[in-house]
PDB file of C-alpha atoms in Angstrom:
ATOM      1  CA  VAL N 525       0.000   0.000   0.000  1.00 99.00           C
ATOM      2  CA  ILE N 526       1.672   3.193  -1.215  1.00 98.00           C
ATOM      3  CA  GLY N 527       0.701   6.468   0.450  1.00 98.00           C
ATOM      4  CA  ALA N 528      -0.458   4.444   3.448  1.00 98.00           C
ATOM      5  CA  ALA N 529      -0.386   7.409   5.836  1.00 97.00           C
ATOM      6  CA  GLY N 530      -2.737   9.488   3.680  1.00 95.00           C
ATOM      7  CA  LYS N 531      -6.371  10.431   4.186  1.00 94.00           C
ATOM      8  CA  ILE N 532      -7.967   8.026   1.699  1.00 96.00           C
ATOM      9  CA  ALA N 533      -5.734   5.140   2.722  1.00 97.00           C
ATOM     10  CA  ASN N 534      -6.804   5.754   6.318  1.00 95.00           C
ATOM     11  CA  GLN N 535     -10.408   5.004   5.328  1.00 97.00           C
ATOM     12  CA  VAL N 536      -9.562   1.804   3.466  1.00 98.00           C
ATOM     13  CA  LEU N 537      -6.794   0.330   5.634  1.00 97.00           C
ATOM     14  CA  PRO N 538      -9.051  -1.088   8.390  1.00 97.00           C
ATOM     15  CA  ALA N 539     -10.633  -3.501   5.886  1.00 98.00           C
ATOM     16  CA  MET N 540      -7.262  -4.361   4.376  1.00 98.00           C
ATOM     17  CA  ARG N 541      -5.671  -5.069   7.748  1.00 98.00           C
ATOM     18  CA  GLU N 542      -8.400  -7.644   8.418  1.00 98.00           C
ATOM     19  CA  ARG N 543      -7.831  -9.490   5.128  1.00 98.00           C
ATOM     20  CA  TYR N 544      -4.225  -9.173   3.992  1.00 98.00           C
ATOM     21  CA  GLU N 545      -0.605  -9.301   4.992  1.00 98.00           C
ATOM     22  CA  LEU N 546       0.406  -5.718   4.254  1.00 98.00           C
ATOM     23  CA  THR N 547       3.507  -3.784   3.317  1.00 98.00           C
ATOM     24  CA  LEU N 548       2.786  -0.107   4.023  1.00 98.00           C
ATOM     25  CA  LEU N 549       4.880   2.631   2.391  1.00 99.00           C
ATOM     26  CA  ASP N 550       4.866   6.420   2.592  1.00 98.00           C
ATOM     27  CA  LEU N 551       7.203   9.397   2.771  1.00 95.00           C
ATOM     28  CA  ARG N 552       6.316   9.688   6.445  1.00 95.00           C
ATOM     29  CA  ASP N 553       5.004   7.336   9.112  1.00 95.00           C
ATOM     30  CA  THR N 554       2.433   9.755  10.574  1.00 94.00           C
ATOM     31  CA  ASN N 555      -0.974  10.895   9.341  1.00 92.00           C
ATOM     32  CA  ARG N 556      -2.142  14.486   8.794  1.00 88.00           C
ATOM     33  CA  GLN N 557      -2.755  14.873  12.499  1.00 90.00           C
ATOM     34  CA  GLY N 558       0.790  13.809  13.286  1.00 91.00           C
ATOM     35  CA  GLN N 559      -0.302  10.470  14.734  1.00 93.00           C
ATOM     36  CA  PRO N 560       1.822   7.390  13.950  1.00 94.00           C
ATOM     37  CA  VAL N 561       0.356   4.948  11.413  1.00 95.00           C
ATOM     38  CA  GLU N 562       1.137   1.426  12.523  1.00 95.00           C
ATOM     39  CA  GLY N 563       3.432  -0.519  10.232  1.00 97.00           C
ATOM     40  CA  VAL N 564       4.357   2.239   7.782  1.00 98.00           C
ATOM     41  CA  GLN N 565       7.865   2.047   6.347  1.00 98.00           C
ATOM     42  CA  VAL N 566       9.379   5.239   4.954  1.00 97.00           C
ATOM     43  CA  ALA N 567      10.154   5.052   1.223  1.00 98.00           C
ATOM     44  CA  ASP N 568      10.404   7.606  -1.581  1.00 97.00           C
ATOM     45  CA  LEU N 569       8.682   6.239  -4.678  1.00 98.00           C
ATOM     46  CA  LEU N 570       9.777   9.306  -6.662  1.00 97.00           C
ATOM     47  CA  ASN N 571      13.370   8.158  -6.472  1.00 96.00           C
ATOM     48  CA  PRO N 572      14.463   7.219 -10.032  1.00 95.00           C
ATOM     49  CA  ASP N 573      16.665   4.490  -8.542  1.00 97.00           C
ATOM     50  CA  ARG N 574      13.956   1.856  -8.194  1.00 98.00           C
ATOM     51  CA  ASP N 575      16.376  -0.518  -6.505  1.00 98.00           C
ATOM     52  CA  THR N 576      16.028   1.565  -3.333  1.00 98.00           C
ATOM     53  CA  TYR N 577      12.454   0.303  -2.855  1.00 98.00           C
ATOM     54  CA  ARG N 578      12.341  -2.753  -5.115  1.00 98.00           C
ATOM     55  CA  SER N 579      12.466  -5.197  -2.201  1.00 98.00           C
ATOM     56  CA  HIS N 580       9.076  -3.935  -0.979  1.00 98.00           C
ATOM     57  CA  PHE N 581       7.490  -5.170  -4.237  1.00 99.00           C
ATOM     58  CA  THR N 582       9.138  -8.579  -4.280  1.00 98.00           C
ATOM     59  CA  GLY N 583       6.668 -11.384  -3.579  1.00 97.00           C
ATOM     60  CA  VAL N 584       3.690  -9.002  -3.491  1.00 98.00           C
ATOM     61  CA  ASP N 585       0.387 -10.057  -5.088  1.00 98.00           C
ATOM     62  CA  ALA N 586      -1.199  -6.609  -5.493  1.00 99.00           C
ATOM     63  CA  VAL N 587      -0.152  -2.981  -5.106  1.00 99.00           C
ATOM     64  CA  VAL N 588      -2.635  -0.306  -4.026  1.00 99.00           C
ATOM     65  CA  HIS N 589      -1.397   3.160  -4.960  1.00 99.00           C
ATOM     66  CA  PHE N 590      -2.667   6.102  -2.886  1.00 98.00           C
ATOM     67  CA  GLY N 591       0.602   8.058  -3.194  1.00 97.00           C
ATOM     68  CA  PHE N 592       0.505  11.770  -4.033  1.00 94.00           C
ATOM     69  CA  ALA N 593       3.094  14.544  -4.257  1.00 91.00           C
ATOM     70  CA  SER N 594       1.663  17.987  -3.470  1.00 88.00           C
ATOM     71  CA  ALA N 595       2.964  21.334  -4.722  1.00 81.00           C
ATOM     72  CA  GLY N 596       5.096  23.262  -2.260  1.00 75.00           C
ATOM     73  CA  ARG N 597       3.959  26.581  -3.725  1.00 73.00           C
ATOM     74  CA  SER N 598       0.697  27.922  -5.106  1.00 79.00           C
ATOM     75  CA  ASP N 599       1.880  29.147  -8.519  1.00 87.00           C
ATOM     76  CA  THR N 600       1.089  27.486 -11.847  1.00 91.00           C
ATOM     77  CA  ASP N 601       4.580  26.132 -12.463  1.00 93.00           C
ATOM     78  CA  ALA N 602       4.669  24.489  -9.039  1.00 92.00           C
ATOM     79  CA  TYR N 603       1.324  22.788  -9.615  1.00 93.00           C
ATOM     80  CA  PHE N 604       2.410  21.474 -12.995  1.00 95.00           C
ATOM     81  CA  GLN N 605       5.754  20.204 -11.721  1.00 94.00           C
ATOM     82  CA  ALA N 606       4.037  18.457  -8.806  1.00 95.00           C
ATOM     83  CA  GLU N 607       1.673  16.671 -11.172  1.00 96.00           C
ATOM     84  CA  LEU N 608       4.569  15.666 -13.413  1.00 96.00           C
ATOM     85  CA  SER N 609       6.104  14.141 -10.302  1.00 96.00           C
ATOM     86  CA  ASN N 610       2.899  12.225  -9.666  1.00 97.00           C
ATOM     87  CA  VAL N 611       2.985  10.833 -13.201  1.00 98.00           C
ATOM     88  CA  GLN N 612       6.599   9.804 -12.657  1.00 98.00           C
ATOM     89  CA  MET N 613       5.627   8.103  -9.395  1.00 98.00           C
ATOM     90  CA  ALA N 614       2.882   6.165 -11.179  1.00 98.00           C
ATOM     91  CA  TYR N 615       5.413   4.998 -13.764  1.00 98.00           C
ATOM     92  CA  ASN N 616       7.823   3.923 -11.022  1.00 98.00           C
ATOM     93  CA  VAL N 617       5.043   1.943  -9.337  1.00 99.00           C
ATOM     94  CA  TYR N 618       3.899   0.249 -12.564  1.00 98.00           C
ATOM     95  CA  GLN N 619       7.377  -0.551 -13.838  1.00 98.00           C
ATOM     96  CA  THR N 620       8.611  -1.942 -10.526  1.00 98.00           C
ATOM     97  CA  SER N 621       5.427  -3.995 -10.245  1.00 98.00           C
ATOM     98  CA  VAL N 622       6.017  -5.516 -13.683  1.00 98.00           C
ATOM     99  CA  GLU N 623       9.634  -6.299 -12.908  1.00 98.00           C
ATOM    100  CA  GLU N 624       8.833  -7.925  -9.558  1.00 98.00           C
ATOM    101  CA  GLY N 625       5.907 -10.069 -10.701  1.00 98.00           C
ATOM    102  CA  VAL N 626       3.027  -8.160  -9.101  1.00 99.00           C
ATOM    103  CA  ARG N 627      -0.317  -9.435 -10.419  1.00 98.00           C
ATOM    104  CA  ARG N 628      -2.409  -6.266 -10.185  1.00 99.00           C
ATOM    105  CA  VAL N 629      -2.179  -2.571  -9.380  1.00 99.00           C
ATOM    106  CA  VAL N 630      -5.205  -0.749  -7.956  1.00 99.00           C
ATOM    107  CA  VAL N 631      -4.858   3.022  -8.210  1.00 99.00           C
ATOM    108  CA  ALA N 632      -6.690   5.774  -6.352  1.00 98.00           C
ATOM    109  CA  SER N 633      -7.647   7.957  -9.292  1.00 98.00           C
ATOM    110  CA  SER N 634     -10.189  10.756  -8.984  1.00 98.00           C
ATOM    111  CA  ASN N 635     -13.439  11.981 -10.468  1.00 97.00           C
ATOM    112  CA  HIS N 636     -11.337  14.958 -11.559  1.00 97.00           C
ATOM    113  CA  ALA N 637      -9.899  12.842 -14.390  1.00 98.00           C
ATOM    114  CA  ALA N 638     -13.078  13.805 -16.263  1.00 97.00           C
ATOM    115  CA  ASP N 639     -14.187  16.850 -14.275  1.00 97.00           C
ATOM    116  CA  TYR N 640     -14.661  19.062 -17.335  1.00 97.00           C
ATOM    117  CA  TYR N 641     -18.029  17.371 -17.842  1.00 96.00           C
ATOM    118  CA  GLU N 642     -19.237  18.010 -14.304  1.00 94.00           C
ATOM    119  CA  ALA N 643     -20.193  21.635 -14.912  1.00 94.00           C
ATOM    120  CA  LEU N 644     -22.098  20.548 -18.025  1.00 95.00           C
ATOM    121  CA  ILE N 645     -24.110  18.107 -15.922  1.00 94.00           C
ATOM    122  CA  LEU N 646     -24.832  20.615 -13.175  1.00 92.00           C
ATOM    123  CA  ASP N 647     -25.878  23.155 -15.836  1.00 92.00           C
ATOM    124  CA  GLY N 648     -28.280  20.658 -17.432  1.00 91.00           C
ATOM    125  CA  GLN N 649     -26.278  20.243 -20.652  1.00 94.00           C
ATOM    126  CA  ARG N 650     -25.395  16.614 -20.004  1.00 93.00           C
ATOM    127  CA  ASP N 651     -27.015  13.847 -17.961  1.00 91.00           C
ATOM    128  CA  PHE N 652     -24.374  11.272 -17.139  1.00 92.00           C
ATOM    129  CA  ILE N 653     -20.683  10.366 -17.279  1.00 94.00           C
ATOM    130  CA  ASP N 654     -19.576   6.865 -18.202  1.00 94.00           C
ATOM    131  CA  PRO N 655     -16.067   5.713 -17.218  1.00 95.00           C
ATOM    132  CA  ASP N 656     -15.556   4.354 -20.742  1.00 93.00           C
ATOM    133  CA  GLY N 657     -15.991   7.805 -22.284  1.00 92.00           C
ATOM    134  CA  ARG N 658     -13.210  10.215 -23.151  1.00 93.00           C
ATOM    135  CA  ALA N 659     -11.608  11.631 -20.004  1.00 95.00           C
ATOM    136  CA  GLN N 660     -11.210  15.410 -20.081  1.00 96.00           C
ATOM    137  CA  SER N 661     -10.092  17.766 -17.332  1.00 97.00           C
ATOM    138  CA  ASP N 662      -9.420  21.499 -17.368  1.00 96.00           C
ATOM    139  CA  ASN N 663      -6.848  21.482 -14.545  1.00 96.00           C
ATOM    140  CA  TYR N 664      -3.437  19.931 -13.902  1.00 96.00           C
ATOM    141  CA  TYR N 665      -4.651  17.691 -11.089  1.00 96.00           C
ATOM    142  CA  GLY N 666      -7.304  16.050 -13.239  1.00 97.00           C
ATOM    143  CA  TRP N 667      -4.962  15.897 -16.222  1.00 98.00           C
ATOM    144  CA  ALA N 668      -2.439  13.932 -14.155  1.00 98.00           C
ATOM    145  CA  LYS N 669      -5.114  11.505 -12.973  1.00 98.00           C
ATOM    146  CA  GLU N 670      -6.119  10.845 -16.571  1.00 98.00           C
ATOM    147  CA  VAL N 671      -2.463  10.246 -17.424  1.00 98.00           C
ATOM    148  CA  TYR N 672      -2.205   7.720 -14.539  1.00 95.00           C
ATOM    149  CA  GLU N 673      -5.133   5.907 -16.110  1.00 98.00           C
ATOM    150  CA  HIS N 674      -3.814   6.008 -19.670  1.00 98.00           C
ATOM    151  CA  LEU N 675      -0.353   4.941 -18.528  1.00 98.00           C
ATOM    152  CA  GLY N 676      -2.001   2.103 -16.625  1.00 98.00           C
ATOM    153  CA  PHE N 677      -3.672   0.982 -19.843  1.00 98.00           C
ATOM    154  CA  VAL N 678      -0.293   0.952 -21.602  1.00 98.00           C
ATOM    155  CA  PHE N 679       1.032  -1.389 -18.924  1.00 98.00           C
ATOM    156  CA  ALA N 680      -2.135  -3.516 -18.981  1.00 99.00           C
ATOM    157  CA  ALA N 681      -1.895  -3.948 -22.751  1.00 98.00           C
ATOM    158  CA  GLY N 682       1.642  -5.253 -22.292  1.00 96.00           C
ATOM    159  CA  LYS N 683       3.128  -3.895 -25.511  1.00 94.00           C
ATOM    160  CA  GLN N 684       5.766  -1.777 -23.762  1.00 91.00           C
ATOM    161  CA  SER N 685       6.604  -4.246 -20.999  1.00 86.00           C
ATOM    162  CA  VAL N 686       7.574  -7.885 -20.608  1.00 90.00           C
ATOM    163  CA  ARG N 687       4.007  -8.845 -19.676  1.00 96.00           C
ATOM    164  CA  PRO N 688       0.592  -7.261 -19.077  1.00 98.00           C
ATOM    165  CA  LEU N 689       0.119  -5.668 -15.652  1.00 99.00           C
ATOM    166  CA  GLU N 690      -3.502  -5.781 -14.484  1.00 99.00           C
ATOM    167  CA  ASN N 691      -4.776  -2.266 -13.696  1.00 99.00           C
ATOM    168  CA  VAL N 692      -7.839  -0.960 -11.860  1.00 99.00           C
ATOM    169  CA  HIS N 693      -8.357   2.783 -11.429  1.00 99.00           C
ATOM    170  CA  ILE N 694     -10.940   4.043  -8.966  1.00 99.00           C
ATOM    171  CA  ARG N 695     -12.210   7.562  -9.625  1.00 98.00           C
ATOM    172  CA  ILE N 696     -13.035   8.468  -6.056  1.00 98.00           C
ATOM    173  CA  GLY N 697     -16.028  10.777  -5.646  1.00 98.00           C
ATOM    174  CA  GLY N 698     -16.783  12.565  -2.380  1.00 96.00           C
ATOM    175  CA  PRO N 699     -15.474  10.486   0.556  1.00 96.00           C
ATOM    176  CA  ARG N 700     -16.641  12.975   3.188  1.00 95.00           C
ATOM    177  CA  GLU N 701     -19.607  13.189   5.541  1.00 94.00           C
ATOM    178  CA  THR N 702     -19.606  17.005   5.511  1.00 94.00           C
ATOM    179  CA  ASP N 703     -20.116  17.952   1.859  1.00 95.00           C
ATOM    180  CA  VAL N 704     -23.911  18.309   2.026  1.00 94.00           C
ATOM    181  CA  SER N 705     -23.958  20.247   5.298  1.00 94.00           C
ATOM    182  CA  SER N 706     -21.281  22.622   4.007  1.00 95.00           C
ATOM    183  CA  CYS N 707     -23.515  23.843   1.170  1.00 96.00           C
ATOM    184  CA  GLU N 708     -25.042  27.285   1.604  1.00 95.00           C
ATOM    185  CA  PRO N 709     -28.843  27.352   2.085  1.00 92.00           C
ATOM    186  CA  GLY N 710     -30.526  27.313  -1.308  1.00 93.00           C
ATOM    187  CA  ASP N 711     -27.401  26.301  -3.224  1.00 95.00           C
ATOM    188  CA  MET N 712     -28.972  23.324  -4.967  1.00 93.00           C
ATOM    189  CA  ARG N 713     -26.070  23.011  -7.396  1.00 93.00           C
ATOM    190  CA  CYS N 714     -23.777  22.314  -4.443  1.00 95.00           C
ATOM    191  CA  VAL N 715     -26.303  19.939  -2.871  1.00 95.00           C
ATOM    192  CA  ARG N 716     -26.769  17.971  -6.078  1.00 95.00           C
ATOM    193  CA  ARG N 717     -23.028  17.603  -6.516  1.00 96.00           C
ATOM    194  CA  ALA N 718     -22.545  16.486  -2.908  1.00 97.00           C
ATOM    195  CA  LEU N 719     -25.372  13.941  -3.057  1.00 97.00           C
ATOM    196  CA  GLY N 720     -24.238  12.558  -6.405  1.00 97.00           C
ATOM    197  CA  ALA N 721     -20.552  12.227  -5.509  1.00 97.00           C
ATOM    198  CA  TYR N 722     -20.851  10.729  -2.019  1.00 98.00           C
ATOM    199  CA  ILE N 723     -19.175   7.468  -1.090  1.00 98.00           C
ATOM    200  CA  SER N 724     -19.365   6.013   2.395  1.00 98.00           C
ATOM    201  CA  GLU N 725     -16.369   4.496   4.107  1.00 98.00           C
ATOM    202  CA  ARG N 726     -17.745   0.966   3.998  1.00 98.00           C
ATOM    203  CA  ASP N 727     -18.593   1.253   0.301  1.00 99.00           C
ATOM    204  CA  MET N 728     -15.114   2.521  -0.500  1.00 99.00           C
ATOM    205  CA  GLN N 729     -13.593  -0.340   1.459  1.00 99.00           C
ATOM    206  CA  GLN N 730     -15.716  -2.828  -0.467  1.00 99.00           C
ATOM    207  CA  LEU N 731     -14.813  -1.243  -3.801  1.00 99.00           C
ATOM    208  CA  PHE N 732     -11.078  -1.468  -3.149  1.00 99.00           C
ATOM    209  CA  VAL N 733     -11.262  -4.998  -1.753  1.00 99.00           C
ATOM    210  CA  ARG N 734     -13.262  -6.274  -4.717  1.00 99.00           C
ATOM    211  CA  SER N 735     -10.933  -4.475  -7.117  1.00 99.00           C
ATOM    212  CA  ILE N 736      -8.040  -6.349  -5.537  1.00 99.00           C
ATOM    213  CA  GLU N 737      -9.712  -9.750  -5.365  1.00 99.00           C
ATOM    214  CA  ALA N 738     -11.834 -10.005  -8.542  1.00 99.00           C
ATOM    215  CA  GLU N 739     -10.564 -12.924 -10.574  1.00 98.00           C
ATOM    216  CA  ASP N 740     -11.063 -11.477 -14.056  1.00 98.00           C
ATOM    217  CA  ILE N 741     -10.987  -7.765 -14.882  1.00 99.00           C
ATOM    218  CA  ARG N 742     -10.445  -8.031 -18.636  1.00 98.00           C
ATOM    219  CA  ASP N 743     -12.343  -5.571 -20.804  1.00 97.00           C
ATOM    220  CA  GLU N 744     -14.215  -6.486 -23.998  1.00 95.00           C
ATOM    221  CA  GLN N 745     -10.934  -6.562 -25.923  1.00 96.00           C
ATOM    222  CA  GLY N 746      -9.293  -8.844 -23.383  1.00 98.00           C
ATOM    223  CA  VAL N 747      -7.099  -6.165 -21.776  1.00 98.00           C
ATOM    224  CA  PRO N 748      -6.948  -6.480 -17.958  1.00 99.00           C
ATOM    225  CA  PHE N 749      -7.893  -2.857 -17.332  1.00 99.00           C
ATOM    226  CA  GLN N 750     -10.861  -1.145 -15.678  1.00 99.00           C
ATOM    227  CA  ILE N 751     -11.893   2.318 -14.507  1.00 99.00           C
ATOM    228  CA  PHE N 752     -14.562   2.437 -11.798  1.00 99.00           C
ATOM    229  CA  TYR N 753     -16.292   5.445 -10.280  1.00 99.00           C
ATOM    230  CA  GLY N 754     -16.022   5.435  -6.509  1.00 99.00           C
ATOM    231  CA  ILE N 755     -19.481   6.404  -5.286  1.00 99.00           C
ATOM    232  CA  SER N 756     -22.229   4.831  -3.218  1.00 98.00           C
ATOM    233  CA  ASP N 757     -25.624   3.737  -4.575  1.00 98.00           C
ATOM    234  CA  ASN N 758     -26.778   7.347  -4.798  1.00 98.00           C
ATOM    235  CA  SER N 759     -30.206   8.205  -6.201  1.00 97.00           C
ATOM    236  CA  ARG N 760     -28.755  11.441  -7.593  1.00 95.00           C
ATOM    237  CA  ALA N 761     -25.615   9.886  -9.074  1.00 97.00           C
ATOM    238  CA  PHE N 762     -24.316  11.330 -12.334  1.00 96.00           C
ATOM    239  CA  TRP N 763     -21.383   8.912 -12.668  1.00 98.00           C
ATOM    240  CA  SER N 764     -22.049   5.347 -13.794  1.00 98.00           C
ATOM    241  CA  ILE N 765     -21.074   2.376 -11.624  1.00 98.00           C
ATOM    242  CA  VAL N 766     -22.640  -0.214 -13.935  1.00 98.00           C
ATOM    243  CA  ASN N 767     -19.263  -1.656 -14.918  1.00 98.00           C
ATOM    244  CA  ALA N 768     -18.145  -1.969 -11.283  1.00 99.00           C
ATOM    245  CA  ARG N 769     -21.313  -3.929 -10.512  1.00 98.00           C
ATOM    246  CA  LYS N 770     -20.801  -6.172 -13.542  1.00 98.00           C
ATOM    247  CA  VAL N 771     -17.037  -6.771 -13.481  1.00 98.00           C
ATOM    248  CA  ILE N 772     -16.227  -7.049  -9.772  1.00 99.00           C
ATOM    249  CA  GLY N 773     -19.661  -7.475  -8.213  1.00 99.00           C
ATOM    250  CA  TYR N 774     -19.650  -4.123  -6.414  1.00 99.00           C
ATOM    251  CA  GLU N 775     -22.748  -3.854  -4.211  1.00 99.00           C
ATOM    252  CA  PRO N 776     -22.769  -0.463  -2.478  1.00 99.00           C
ATOM    253  CA  GLN N 777     -24.725  -0.424   0.761  1.00 98.00           C
ATOM    254  CA  ASP N 778     -25.366   3.290   1.173  1.00 98.00           C
ATOM    255  CA  ASN N 779     -27.330   6.028  -0.593  1.00 98.00           C
ATOM    256  CA  SER N 780     -26.680   9.715   0.061  1.00 97.00           C
ATOM    257  CA  GLU N 781     -30.402  10.479  -0.257  1.00 94.00           C
ATOM    258  CA  ILE N 782     -31.042   8.303   2.800  1.00 96.00           C
ATOM    259  CA  ARG N 783     -27.805   9.058   4.631  1.00 95.00           C
ATOM    260  CA  PHE N 784     -28.421  12.820   4.630  1.00 95.00           C
ATOM    261  CA  ALA N 785     -32.234  12.836   4.660  1.00 91.00           C
ATOM    262  CA  ASP N 786     -32.365  14.796   7.920  1.00 86.00           C
ATOM    263  CA  LEU N 787     -30.170  17.665   6.725  1.00 75.00           C
TER     264      LEU N 787
END
């Protein structure tokens, strides 16, 4: 598990600790609150010398990649360079996984990989987003997530490597319990987005576990590659989870309409 001290990993790790023997990696061994995360080993996956962390991949069945390099400054160049670093990290993860015999990589992507369409939906110009459609983003963060996904497909196809590397990318929606309540009164655009994007902790855990354990993730062309939207069974969803239900048997237990009915 790469980026094991991060926020999203913190939501998924409890389920993983119950099921798997884990190797946990991050740049630090504490979470955002400065609390130690049990079992985390410090490793820099941006290091171009992959031999410095290769041993962590040896004998591993699956890699779950939550890792993320943030910009140290707020200017445009800093944001772009940070996202280039994230693309490089994804390559390092994929290439080391191929070399060390890892079966599958599951990557924490983001809904921002195709966030250009979101405004069109909220403005009534489009109804739905399918993960098989063309990914378009109008910001560097989303662009990098799309590149993770496309690079993952290159590795899954196997043309550039010694063998295909199975890839699952989860476009995480809104993994927070506060998005609806943070909307201003009467801001129905904000409410619709929050209700549509919500994913509960237990649904996210299930989605990652099933993405790791599903026996066959091949697409219609036989390439072991999938993109799933990470949301609950929301009545107001505008991202499709049909393929996650079909391919890995995802059965979300929660619905934002019910979860936040009292707000």
